[in-house]
PDB file of C-alpha atoms and ligand atoms in Angstrom:
ATOM      1  CA  MET A   1      89.328 102.307 116.601  1.00 94.00           C
ATOM      2  CA  ARG A   2      86.303 100.185 115.938  1.00 96.00           C
ATOM      3  CA  VAL A   3      85.880  97.467 118.566  1.00 97.00           C
ATOM      4  CA  ILE A   4      83.501  94.651 117.620  1.00 97.00           C
ATOM      5  CA  ILE A   5      82.647  92.165 120.346  1.00 97.00           C
ATOM      6  CA  VAL A   6      81.212  88.860 119.152  1.00 97.00           C
ATOM      7  CA  LYS A   7      80.079  85.672 120.848  1.00 97.00           C
ATOM      8  CA  ASP A   8      82.890  83.266 120.133  1.00 98.00           C
ATOM      9  CA  TYR A   9      85.811  82.215 117.931  1.00 98.00           C
ATOM     10  CA  LYS A  10      83.505  81.032 115.157  1.00 98.00           C
ATOM     11  CA  GLU A  11      81.724  84.351 114.882  1.00 98.00           C
ATOM     12  CA  MET A  12      85.019  86.261 115.102  1.00 98.00           C
ATOM     13  CA  SER A  13      86.343  84.201 112.176  1.00 98.00           C
ATOM     14  CA  ARG A  14      83.206  84.718 110.107  1.00 98.00           C
ATOM     15  CA  ARG A  15      83.086  88.482 110.701  1.00 98.00           C
ATOM     16  CA  ALA A  16      86.796  88.820 109.875  1.00 98.00           C
ATOM     17  CA  ALA A  17      86.400  86.837 106.641  1.00 98.00           C
ATOM     18  CA  GLU A  18      83.507  89.118 105.681  1.00 98.00           C
ATOM     19  CA  VAL A  19      85.751  92.172 106.074  1.00 98.00           C
ATOM     20  CA  VAL A  20      88.434  90.579 103.865  1.00 98.00           C
ATOM     21  CA  ALA A  21      85.894  89.502 101.221  1.00 98.00           C
ATOM     22  CA  ASN A  22      84.332  92.961 101.225  1.00 98.00           C
ATOM     23  CA  ARG A  23      87.707  94.642 100.630  1.00 98.00           C
ATOM     24  CA  ILE A  24      88.570  92.196  97.805  1.00 98.00           C
ATOM     25  CA  GLY A  25      85.149  92.940  96.322  1.00 98.00           C
ATOM     26  CA  LYS A  26      85.987  96.647  96.298  1.00 98.00           C
ATOM     27  CA  LYS A  27      89.570  96.154  95.102  1.00 98.00           C
ATOM     28  CA  PRO A  28      90.255  92.790  93.403  1.00 98.00           C
ATOM     29  CA  ASP A  29      94.045  93.358  93.423  1.00 98.00           C
ATOM     30  CA  LEU A  30      94.031  94.079  97.164  1.00 98.00           C
ATOM     31  CA  VAL A  31      97.384  93.964  98.942  1.00 98.00           C
ATOM     32  CA  LEU A  32      96.610  91.811 101.945  1.00 98.00           C
ATOM     33  CA  GLY A  33      98.858  91.543 104.984  1.00 98.00           C
ATOM     34  CA  LEU A  34      98.540  88.159 106.680  1.00 98.00           C
ATOM     35  CA  ALA A  35      99.324  86.597 110.051  1.00 98.00           C
ATOM     36  CA  THR A  36      99.931  83.051 111.259  1.00 97.00           C
ATOM     37  CA  GLY A  37      99.241  81.476 114.678  1.00 95.00           C
ATOM     38  CA  SER A  38      96.003  79.819 115.768  1.00 96.00           C
ATOM     39  CA  THR A  39      93.874  82.970 115.761  1.00 98.00           C
ATOM     40  CA  PRO A  40      93.357  83.489 111.991  1.00 98.00           C
ATOM     41  CA  VAL A  41      92.932  79.773 111.133  1.00 98.00           C
ATOM     42  CA  GLY A  42      89.111  79.940 111.386  1.00 98.00           C
ATOM     43  CA  MET A  43      89.072  83.047 109.201  1.00 98.00           C
ATOM     44  CA  TYR A  44      91.246  81.278 106.618  1.00 98.00           C
ATOM     45  CA  SER A  45      88.832  78.290 106.611  1.00 98.00           C
ATOM     46  CA  GLU A  46      85.924  80.657 106.048  1.00 98.00           C
ATOM     47  CA  LEU A  47      87.781  82.402 103.195  1.00 98.00           C
ATOM     48  CA  ILE A  48      88.426  78.995 101.605  1.00 98.00           C
ATOM     49  CA  ARG A  49      84.710  78.220 101.895  1.00 98.00           C
ATOM     50  CA  MET A  50      83.829  81.576 100.332  1.00 98.00           C
ATOM     51  CA  HIS A  51      86.258  80.888  97.493  1.00 98.00           C
ATOM     52  CA  LYS A  52      84.851  77.408  96.825  1.00 98.00           C
ATOM     53  CA  GLU A  53      81.160  78.083  97.358  1.00 98.00           C
ATOM     54  CA  GLU A  54      80.748  81.755  96.539  1.00 98.00           C
ATOM     55  CA  GLY A  55      83.525  82.332  93.998  1.00 98.00           C
ATOM     56  CA  LEU A  56      85.610  84.734  96.121  1.00 98.00           C
ATOM     57  CA  ASP A  57      88.432  85.454  93.718  1.00 98.00           C
ATOM     58  CA  PHE A  58      92.043  85.751  94.883  1.00 98.00           C
ATOM     59  CA  SER A  59      93.577  85.698  91.395  1.00 98.00           C
ATOM     60  CA  LYS A  60      94.702  89.318  91.570  1.00 98.00           C
ATOM     61  CA  VAL A  61      95.283  89.536  95.337  1.00 98.00           C
ATOM     62  CA  ARG A  62      98.845  90.067  96.535  1.00 98.00           C
ATOM     63  CA  SER A  63      99.816  88.990 100.033  1.00 98.00           C
ATOM     64  CA  PHE A  64     102.586  89.867 102.476  1.00 98.00           C
ATOM     65  CA  ASN A  65     103.024  87.865 105.651  1.00 98.00           C
ATOM     66  CA  LEU A  66     104.003  89.591 108.846  1.00 98.00           C
ATOM     67  CA  ASP A  67     106.772  87.328 109.954  1.00 97.00           C
ATOM     68  CA  GLU A  68     108.770  84.114 109.795  1.00 96.00           C
ATOM     69  CA  TYR A  69     111.089  82.208 112.125  1.00 95.00           C
ATOM     70  CA  CYS A  70     114.789  82.597 111.515  1.00 93.00           C
ATOM     71  CA  GLY A  71     116.614  79.398 110.775  1.00 90.00           C
ATOM     72  CA  LEU A  72     113.691  77.377 109.413  1.00 91.00           C
ATOM     73  CA  SER A  73     113.636  76.564 105.705  1.00 88.00           C
ATOM     74  CA  SER A  74     110.398  77.260 103.852  1.00 88.00           C
ATOM     75  CA  ASP A  75     109.533  73.530 103.667  1.00 91.00           C
ATOM     76  CA  HIS A  76     109.948  73.028 107.445  1.00 92.00           C
ATOM     77  CA  PRO A  77     106.517  71.977 108.808  1.00 94.00           C
ATOM     78  CA  GLN A  78     106.687  74.642 111.530  1.00 94.00           C
ATOM     79  CA  SER A  79     107.745  77.443 109.191  1.00 95.00           C
ATOM     80  CA  TYR A  80     105.196  80.130 108.457  1.00 96.00           C
ATOM     81  CA  HIS A  81     105.720  79.429 104.742  1.00 96.00           C
ATOM     82  CA  TYR A  82     104.459  75.902 105.308  1.00 96.00           C
ATOM     83  CA  PHE A  83     101.650  77.069 107.599  1.00 97.00           C
ATOM     84  CA  MET A  84     100.291  79.603 105.103  1.00 98.00           C
ATOM     85  CA  HIS A  85     100.260  77.129 102.214  1.00 98.00           C
ATOM     86  CA  ASP A  86      98.655  74.474 104.371  1.00 98.00           C
ATOM     87  CA  LYS A  87      95.993  76.720 105.936  1.00 98.00           C
ATOM     88  CA  LEU A  88      95.166  79.013 103.016  1.00 98.00           C
ATOM     89  CA  PHE A  89      97.214  79.330  99.837  1.00 98.00           C
ATOM     90  CA  ASN A  90      96.889  75.698  98.661  1.00 98.00           C
ATOM     91  CA  HIS A  91      93.091  75.995  98.778  1.00 98.00           C
ATOM     92  CA  ILE A  92      92.449  79.299  96.968  1.00 98.00           C
ATOM     93  CA  ASN A  93      93.384  80.702  93.560  1.00 98.00           C
ATOM     94  CA  ILE A  94      96.080  83.148  94.686  1.00 98.00           C
ATOM     95  CA  ARG A  95      99.017  83.154  92.241  1.00 98.00           C
ATOM     96  CA  PRO A  96     102.284  81.846  93.760  1.00 98.00           C
ATOM     97  CA  GLU A  97     104.165  84.846  92.347  1.00 98.00           C
ATOM     98  CA  ASN A  98     101.857  87.161  94.338  1.00 98.00           C
ATOM     99  CA  ILE A  99     102.729  85.585  97.704  1.00 98.00           C
ATOM    100  CA  TYR A 100     105.422  87.249  99.799  1.00 98.00           C
ATOM    101  CA  ILE A 101     106.672  85.856 103.124  1.00 97.00           C
ATOM    102  CA  PRO A 102     109.893  87.003 104.826  1.00 95.00           C
ATOM    103  CA  ILE A 103     112.683  84.501 104.246  1.00 90.00           C
ATOM    104  CA  GLY A 104     114.007  83.292 107.566  1.00 79.00           C
ATOM    105  CA  ASP A 105     116.926  81.161 106.458  1.00 68.00           C
ATOM    106  CA  VAL A 106     118.962  83.609 104.434  1.00 66.00           C
ATOM    107  CA  GLU A 107     122.601  84.260 105.219  1.00 75.00           C
ATOM    108  CA  ASN A 108     122.251  87.983 104.994  1.00 79.00           C
ATOM    109  CA  ALA A 109     119.014  88.678 106.782  1.00 82.00           C
ATOM    110  CA  ASN A 110     119.457  92.461 106.653  1.00 85.00           C
ATOM    111  CA  ILE A 111     119.390  92.467 102.866  1.00 88.00           C
ATOM    112  CA  SER A 112     116.305  90.263 102.970  1.00 88.00           C
ATOM    113  CA  CYS A 113     114.574  92.717 105.373  1.00 93.00           C
ATOM    114  CA  GLN A 114     115.346  95.683 103.147  1.00 94.00           C
ATOM    115  CA  TRP A 115     114.133  93.778 100.098  1.00 94.00           C
ATOM    116  CA  TYR A 116     110.843  93.015 101.857  1.00 96.00           C
ATOM    117  CA  GLU A 117     110.239  96.674 102.693  1.00 97.00           C
ATOM    118  CA  LYS A 118     111.031  97.660  99.099  1.00 98.00           C
ATOM    119  CA  LYS A 119     108.697  95.016  97.700  1.00 98.00           C
ATOM    120  CA  ILE A 120     105.777  96.192  99.893  1.00 98.00           C
ATOM    121  CA  LYS A 121     106.276  99.718  98.513  1.00 98.00           C
ATOM    122  CA  GLU A 122     106.572  98.489  94.922  1.00 98.00           C
ATOM    123  CA  GLU A 123     103.255  96.660  95.234  1.00 98.00           C
ATOM    124  CA  GLY A 124     101.625  99.906  96.374  1.00 98.00           C
ATOM    125  CA  GLY A 125     101.620  99.346 100.150  1.00 98.00           C
ATOM    126  CA  ILE A 126      99.403  97.098 102.261  1.00 98.00           C
ATOM    127  CA  ASP A 127      95.669  97.783 101.987  1.00 98.00           C
ATOM    128  CA  LEU A 128      94.480  95.551 104.822  1.00 98.00           C
ATOM    129  CA  GLN A 129      96.723  94.037 107.476  1.00 98.00           C
ATOM    130  CA  ILE A 130      95.439  91.073 109.501  1.00 98.00           C
ATOM    131  CA  LEU A 131      96.887  90.838 113.017  1.00 98.00           C
ATOM    132  CA  GLY A 132      96.760  88.437 115.940  1.00 98.00           C
ATOM    133  CA  ILE A 133      98.072  89.414 119.371  1.00 98.00           C
ATOM    134  CA  GLY A 134     100.478  87.684 121.733  1.00 95.00           C
ATOM    135  CA  ARG A 135      99.855  87.364 125.478  1.00 94.00           C
ATOM    136  CA  ASP A 136     102.532  90.036 125.946  1.00 94.00           C
ATOM    137  CA  GLY A 137     100.678  92.351 123.572  1.00 97.00           C
ATOM    138  CA  HIS A 138     102.937  91.788 120.570  1.00 96.00           C
ATOM    139  CA  ILE A 139     101.866  92.072 116.943  1.00 98.00           C
ATOM    140  CA  GLY A 140     103.994  90.287 114.364  1.00 98.00           C
ATOM    141  CA  PHE A 141     107.126  89.425 116.319  1.00 96.00           C
ATOM    142  CA  ASN A 142     107.321  92.973 117.687  1.00 97.00           C
ATOM    143  CA  GLU A 143     108.025  92.056 121.261  1.00 95.00           C
ATOM    144  CA  PRO A 144     107.789  94.521 124.192  1.00 96.00           C
ATOM    145  CA  GLY A 145     110.325  97.302 123.775  1.00 97.00           C
ATOM    146  CA  SER A 146     110.155  97.334 119.968  1.00 97.00           C
ATOM    147  CA  SER A 147     110.486 100.790 118.497  1.00 98.00           C
ATOM    148  CA  LEU A 148     107.107 102.113 117.434  1.00 97.00           C
ATOM    149  CA  GLY A 149     108.777 103.260 114.204  1.00 98.00           C
ATOM    150  CA  SER A 150     110.615  99.980 113.511  1.00 98.00           C
ATOM    151  CA  ARG A 151     110.889  98.408 110.059  1.00 97.00           C
ATOM    152  CA  THR A 152     111.247  94.780 108.948  1.00 97.00           C
ATOM    153  CA  ARG A 153     114.099  93.278 110.966  1.00 95.00           C
ATOM    154  CA  ILE A 154     115.281  90.402 113.126  1.00 93.00           C
ATOM    155  CA  LYS A 155     113.842  90.272 116.664  1.00 94.00           C
ATOM    156  CA  THR A 156     114.842  88.119 119.613  1.00 94.00           C
ATOM    157  CA  LEU A 157     111.730  86.298 120.829  1.00 94.00           C
ATOM    158  CA  THR A 158     110.664  86.601 124.473  1.00 93.00           C
ATOM    159  CA  LYS A 159     110.510  83.520 126.713  1.00 93.00           C
ATOM    160  CA  GLU A 160     106.714  83.951 126.776  1.00 91.00           C
ATOM    161  CA  THR A 161     106.452  83.804 122.971  1.00 92.00           C
ATOM    162  CA  ILE A 162     108.769  80.802 122.821  1.00 94.00           C
ATOM    163  CA  GLU A 163     106.646  79.019 125.440  1.00 93.00           C
ATOM    164  CA  ASP A 164     103.403  79.915 123.653  1.00 91.00           C
ATOM    165  CA  ASN A 165     104.693  78.717 120.301  1.00 91.00           C
ATOM    166  CA  ALA A 166     106.263  75.538 121.709  1.00 93.00           C
ATOM    167  CA  ARG A 167     102.872  73.847 121.269  1.00 91.00           C
ATOM    168  CA  PHE A 168     103.526  73.682 117.527  1.00 90.00           C
ATOM    169  CA  PHE A 169     106.928  71.958 117.973  1.00 92.00           C
ATOM    170  CA  LYS A 170     107.880  68.518 119.322  1.00 92.00           C
ATOM    171  CA  LYS A 171     110.189  70.070 121.942  1.00 92.00           C
ATOM    172  CA  ARG A 172     110.507  73.566 123.416  1.00 92.00           C
ATOM    173  CA  GLU A 173     114.208  73.548 122.463  1.00 93.00           C
ATOM    174  CA  GLU A 174     113.216  73.350 118.802  1.00 92.00           C
ATOM    175  CA  VAL A 175     111.469  76.753 118.826  1.00 93.00           C
ATOM    176  CA  PRO A 176     113.727  79.279 117.046  1.00 94.00           C
ATOM    177  CA  LEU A 177     115.073  82.084 119.221  1.00 94.00           C
ATOM    178  CA  TYR A 178     114.760  84.777 116.549  1.00 93.00           C
ATOM    179  CA  GLY A 179     112.116  85.889 114.117  1.00 94.00           C
ATOM    180  CA  ILE A 180     112.096  88.171 111.107  1.00 95.00           C
ATOM    181  CA  THR A 181     109.145  90.537 111.327  1.00 97.00           C
ATOM    182  CA  MET A 182     107.583  93.567 109.695  1.00 98.00           C
ATOM    183  CA  GLY A 183     108.206  96.476 112.038  1.00 98.00           C
ATOM    184  CA  LEU A 184     105.645  98.588 113.832  1.00 98.00           C
ATOM    185  CA  GLY A 185     106.362 101.441 111.419  1.00 98.00           C
ATOM    186  CA  THR A 186     105.714  99.031 108.524  1.00 98.00           C
ATOM    187  CA  ILE A 187     102.428  97.832 110.054  1.00 98.00           C
ATOM    188  CA  SER A 188     101.271 101.393 110.810  1.00 98.00           C
ATOM    189  CA  GLU A 189     101.541 102.250 107.135  1.00 98.00           C
ATOM    190  CA  ALA A 190      98.896  99.680 106.189  1.00 98.00           C
ATOM    191  CA  ARG A 191      95.789 101.577 105.088  1.00 98.00           C
ATOM    192  CA  GLU A 192      93.625  99.469 107.372  1.00 98.00           C
ATOM    193  CA  CYS A 193      94.372  97.031 110.209  1.00 98.00           C
ATOM    194  CA  LEU A 194      92.183  94.192 111.434  1.00 98.00           C
ATOM    195  CA  LEU A 195      93.205  92.673 114.765  1.00 98.00           C
ATOM    196  CA  LEU A 196      91.576  89.465 116.000  1.00 98.00           C
ATOM    197  CA  ALA A 197      91.644  87.895 119.454  1.00 98.00           C
ATOM    198  CA  SER A 198      89.824  85.060 121.118  1.00 98.00           C
ATOM    199  CA  GLY A 199      89.922  83.418 124.534  1.00 98.00           C
ATOM    200  CA  THR A 200      90.762  84.306 128.110  1.00 98.00           C
ATOM    201  CA  ASN A 201      94.536  84.171 127.612  1.00 96.00           C
ATOM    202  CA  LYS A 202      94.235  87.322 125.490  1.00 98.00           C
ATOM    203  CA  THR A 203      92.016  89.254 127.951  1.00 98.00           C
ATOM    204  CA  GLU A 204      94.789  91.261 129.584  1.00 98.00           C
ATOM    205  CA  ALA A 205      96.678  92.063 126.377  1.00 98.00           C
ATOM    206  CA  ILE A 206      93.439  93.242 124.742  1.00 98.00           C
ATOM    207  CA  GLN A 207      92.476  95.504 127.643  1.00 98.00           C
ATOM    208  CA  LYS A 208      95.938  97.109 127.697  1.00 98.00           C
ATOM    209  CA  SER A 209      96.087  97.482 123.922  1.00 98.00           C
ATOM    210  CA  ILE A 210      92.710  99.174 123.598  1.00 98.00           C
ATOM    211  CA  GLU A 211      92.415 101.102 126.844  1.00 98.00           C
ATOM    212  CA  GLY A 212      95.961 101.430 128.175  1.00 98.00           C
ATOM    213  CA  PRO A 213      98.576 103.999 127.200  1.00 98.00           C
ATOM    214  CA  VAL A 214     100.223 103.738 123.776  1.00 98.00           C
ATOM    215  CA  SER A 215     103.545 102.211 124.641  1.00 98.00           C
ATOM    216  CA  ALA A 216     106.340 100.076 123.250  1.00 98.00           C
ATOM    217  CA  GLU A 217     105.642  97.686 126.120  1.00 97.00           C
ATOM    218  CA  ILE A 218     102.342  96.575 124.559  1.00 98.00           C
ATOM    219  CA  THR A 219     103.067  96.961 120.890  1.00 98.00           C
ATOM    220  CA  ALA A 220      99.447  96.369 119.788  1.00 98.00           C
ATOM    221  CA  SER A 221      98.549  99.628 121.600  1.00 98.00           C
ATOM    222  CA  LEU A 222     100.023 101.346 118.537  1.00 98.00           C
ATOM    223  CA  LEU A 223      96.689 100.683 116.835  1.00 98.00           C
ATOM    224  CA  GLN A 224      95.189 103.475 118.949  1.00 98.00           C
ATOM    225  CA  LEU A 225      97.076 105.848 116.647  1.00 98.00           C
ATOM    226  CA  HIS A 226      95.876 104.159 113.452  1.00 98.00           C
ATOM    227  CA  PRO A 227      93.104 105.975 111.560  1.00 98.00           C
ATOM    228  CA  ARG A 228      91.450 102.755 110.389  1.00 98.00           C
ATOM    229  CA  ALA A 229      91.802  99.939 112.902  1.00 98.00           C
ATOM    230  CA  ILE A 230      89.119  97.307 113.428  1.00 98.00           C
ATOM    231  CA  ILE A 231      89.369  94.961 116.399  1.00 98.00           C
ATOM    232  CA  ILE A 232      87.170  91.863 116.417  1.00 98.00           C
ATOM    233  CA  ILE A 233      87.258  89.969 119.702  1.00 98.00           C
ATOM    234  CA  ASP A 234      85.120  87.364 121.361  1.00 98.00           C
ATOM    235  CA  GLU A 235      83.348  87.598 124.730  1.00 97.00           C
ATOM    236  CA  GLU A 236      86.214  85.926 126.561  1.00 98.00           C
ATOM    237  CA  ALA A 237      88.899  88.222 125.181  1.00 98.00           C
ATOM    238  CA  SER A 238      86.752  91.295 125.929  1.00 98.00           C
ATOM    239  CA  GLN A 239      86.127  90.433 129.601  1.00 97.00           C
ATOM    240  CA  ASN A 240      88.302  93.182 131.129  1.00 97.00           C
ATOM    241  CA  LEU A 241      87.354  96.059 128.838  1.00 98.00           C
ATOM    242  CA  ARG A 242      86.126  98.987 130.894  1.00 98.00           C
ATOM    243  CA  GLN A 243      84.193 100.567 128.016  1.00 97.00           C
ATOM    244  CA  LYS A 244      82.666  97.287 126.834  1.00 97.00           C
ATOM    245  CA  ASP A 245      79.063  98.553 126.941  1.00 96.00           C
ATOM    246  CA  TYR A 246      79.979 101.640 124.976  1.00 97.00           C
ATOM    247  CA  TYR A 247      81.737  99.581 122.258  1.00 97.00           C
ATOM    248  CA  ARG A 248      78.592  97.454 121.901  1.00 96.00           C
ATOM    249  CA  TYR A 249      76.409 100.549 121.775  1.00 96.00           C
ATOM    250  CA  THR A 250      78.555 102.231 119.093  1.00 95.00           C
ATOM    251  CA  GLU A 251      78.383  99.074 116.956  1.00 92.00           C
ATOM    252  CA  LYS A 252      74.590  99.039 117.198  1.00 92.00           C
ATOM    253  CA  MET A 253      74.438 102.728 116.291  1.00 92.00           C
ATOM    254  CA  ALA A 254      76.834 102.184 113.349  1.00 87.00           C
ATOM    255  CA  GLU A 255      74.633  99.334 112.060  1.00 84.00           C
ATOM    256  CA  LYS A 256      71.588 101.622 112.258  1.00 86.00           C
ATOM    257  CA  LEU A 257      73.413 104.290 110.228  1.00 83.00           C
ATOM    258  CA  GLU A 258      74.473 101.695 107.619  1.00 79.00           C
ATOM    259  CA  ARG A 259      70.863 100.566 107.212  1.00 77.00           C
ATOM    260  CA  LYS A 260      69.645 104.141 106.571  1.00 71.00           C
TER     261      LYS A 260
HETATM  262  C1  LIG B 301     102.035  85.494 113.716  1.00 67.83           C
HETATM  263  C2  LIG B 301     101.985  86.729 114.471  1.00 67.83           C
HETATM  264  C3  LIG B 301     101.884  86.705 115.966  1.00 67.83           C
HETATM  265  C4  LIG B 301     100.600  86.018 116.434  1.00 67.83           C
HETATM  266  C5  LIG B 301     100.504  86.041 117.955  1.00 67.83           C
HETATM  267  C6  LIG B 301      99.266  85.302 118.440  1.00 67.83           C
HETATM  268  O1  LIG B 301     102.195  85.764 112.335  1.00 67.83           O
HETATM  269  O2  LIG B 301     102.051  87.768 113.887  1.00 67.83           O
HETATM  270  O3  LIG B 301     101.933  88.017 116.447  1.00 67.83           O
HETATM  271  O4  LIG B 301      99.508  86.674 115.868  1.00 67.83           O
HETATM  272  O5  LIG B 301     101.626  85.474 118.514  1.00 67.83           O
HETATM  273  O6  LIG B 301      99.384  83.953 118.157  1.00 67.83           O
HETATM  274  P1  LIG B 301      98.133  82.975 118.305  1.00 67.83           P
HETATM  275  O7  LIG B 301      97.138  83.388 117.283  1.00 67.83           O
HETATM  276  O8  LIG B 301      98.684  81.606 118.021  1.00 67.83           O
HETATM  277  O9  LIG B 301      97.637  83.147 119.686  1.00 67.83           O
END
């Protein structure tokens, strides 16, 4: 695991966008796994800037989103479909037919989940998966107790997640109770994972994910088993890390090696 500690949200967003741009540079038809929530919004803004000012080209990129609420149609302003178009897709040159987001309002959700898994495989698997983290340590909607080998499926959201996400809705009662999410097995198969976190409300989840035991209770801890996981966090989110000095030192040493 590579842990990169940066000053603040702005720098986290910039560094994350650089990773994405670098991977698209190396593989223009990159299969990019995407997340919603407030965390990646700054990175999406930076990617839009890179597209407009530096010609970052998304024309061959294919994208798969991690999750979607069940019961919200794709044009609902709080759906992740709407969010992704508003925050990223409408402002870059990704082709609509290359965008995949789980469909939350289908009658037979199980068929939709299986279709999503099949589609990821058909497109060659995810090259780079972007992840945020919930206060309870979740990634995607993989709440505590999720099987570490799980696939795309419906999950019941925890009270904590519902409360956290209520800020996007007019009333708490409007937050859907279920989500459709890539599983932890699905996420683990991504060739590379990039997890972002900012702010003091993520401090505990970050410490447990990076330095605690790998456990279904903190599903982000699964990244400890991933051969290529990068974690970019700001000062606030890194506050409780016991090995903080060592992570900084390794980053400095890695930069030195890169310069050689
Ligand atoms: C959303 C997702 C979630 C969020 C997490 C953090 O697609 O996968 O796991 O990343 O709930 O949300 P924010 O960034 O709003 O704190």
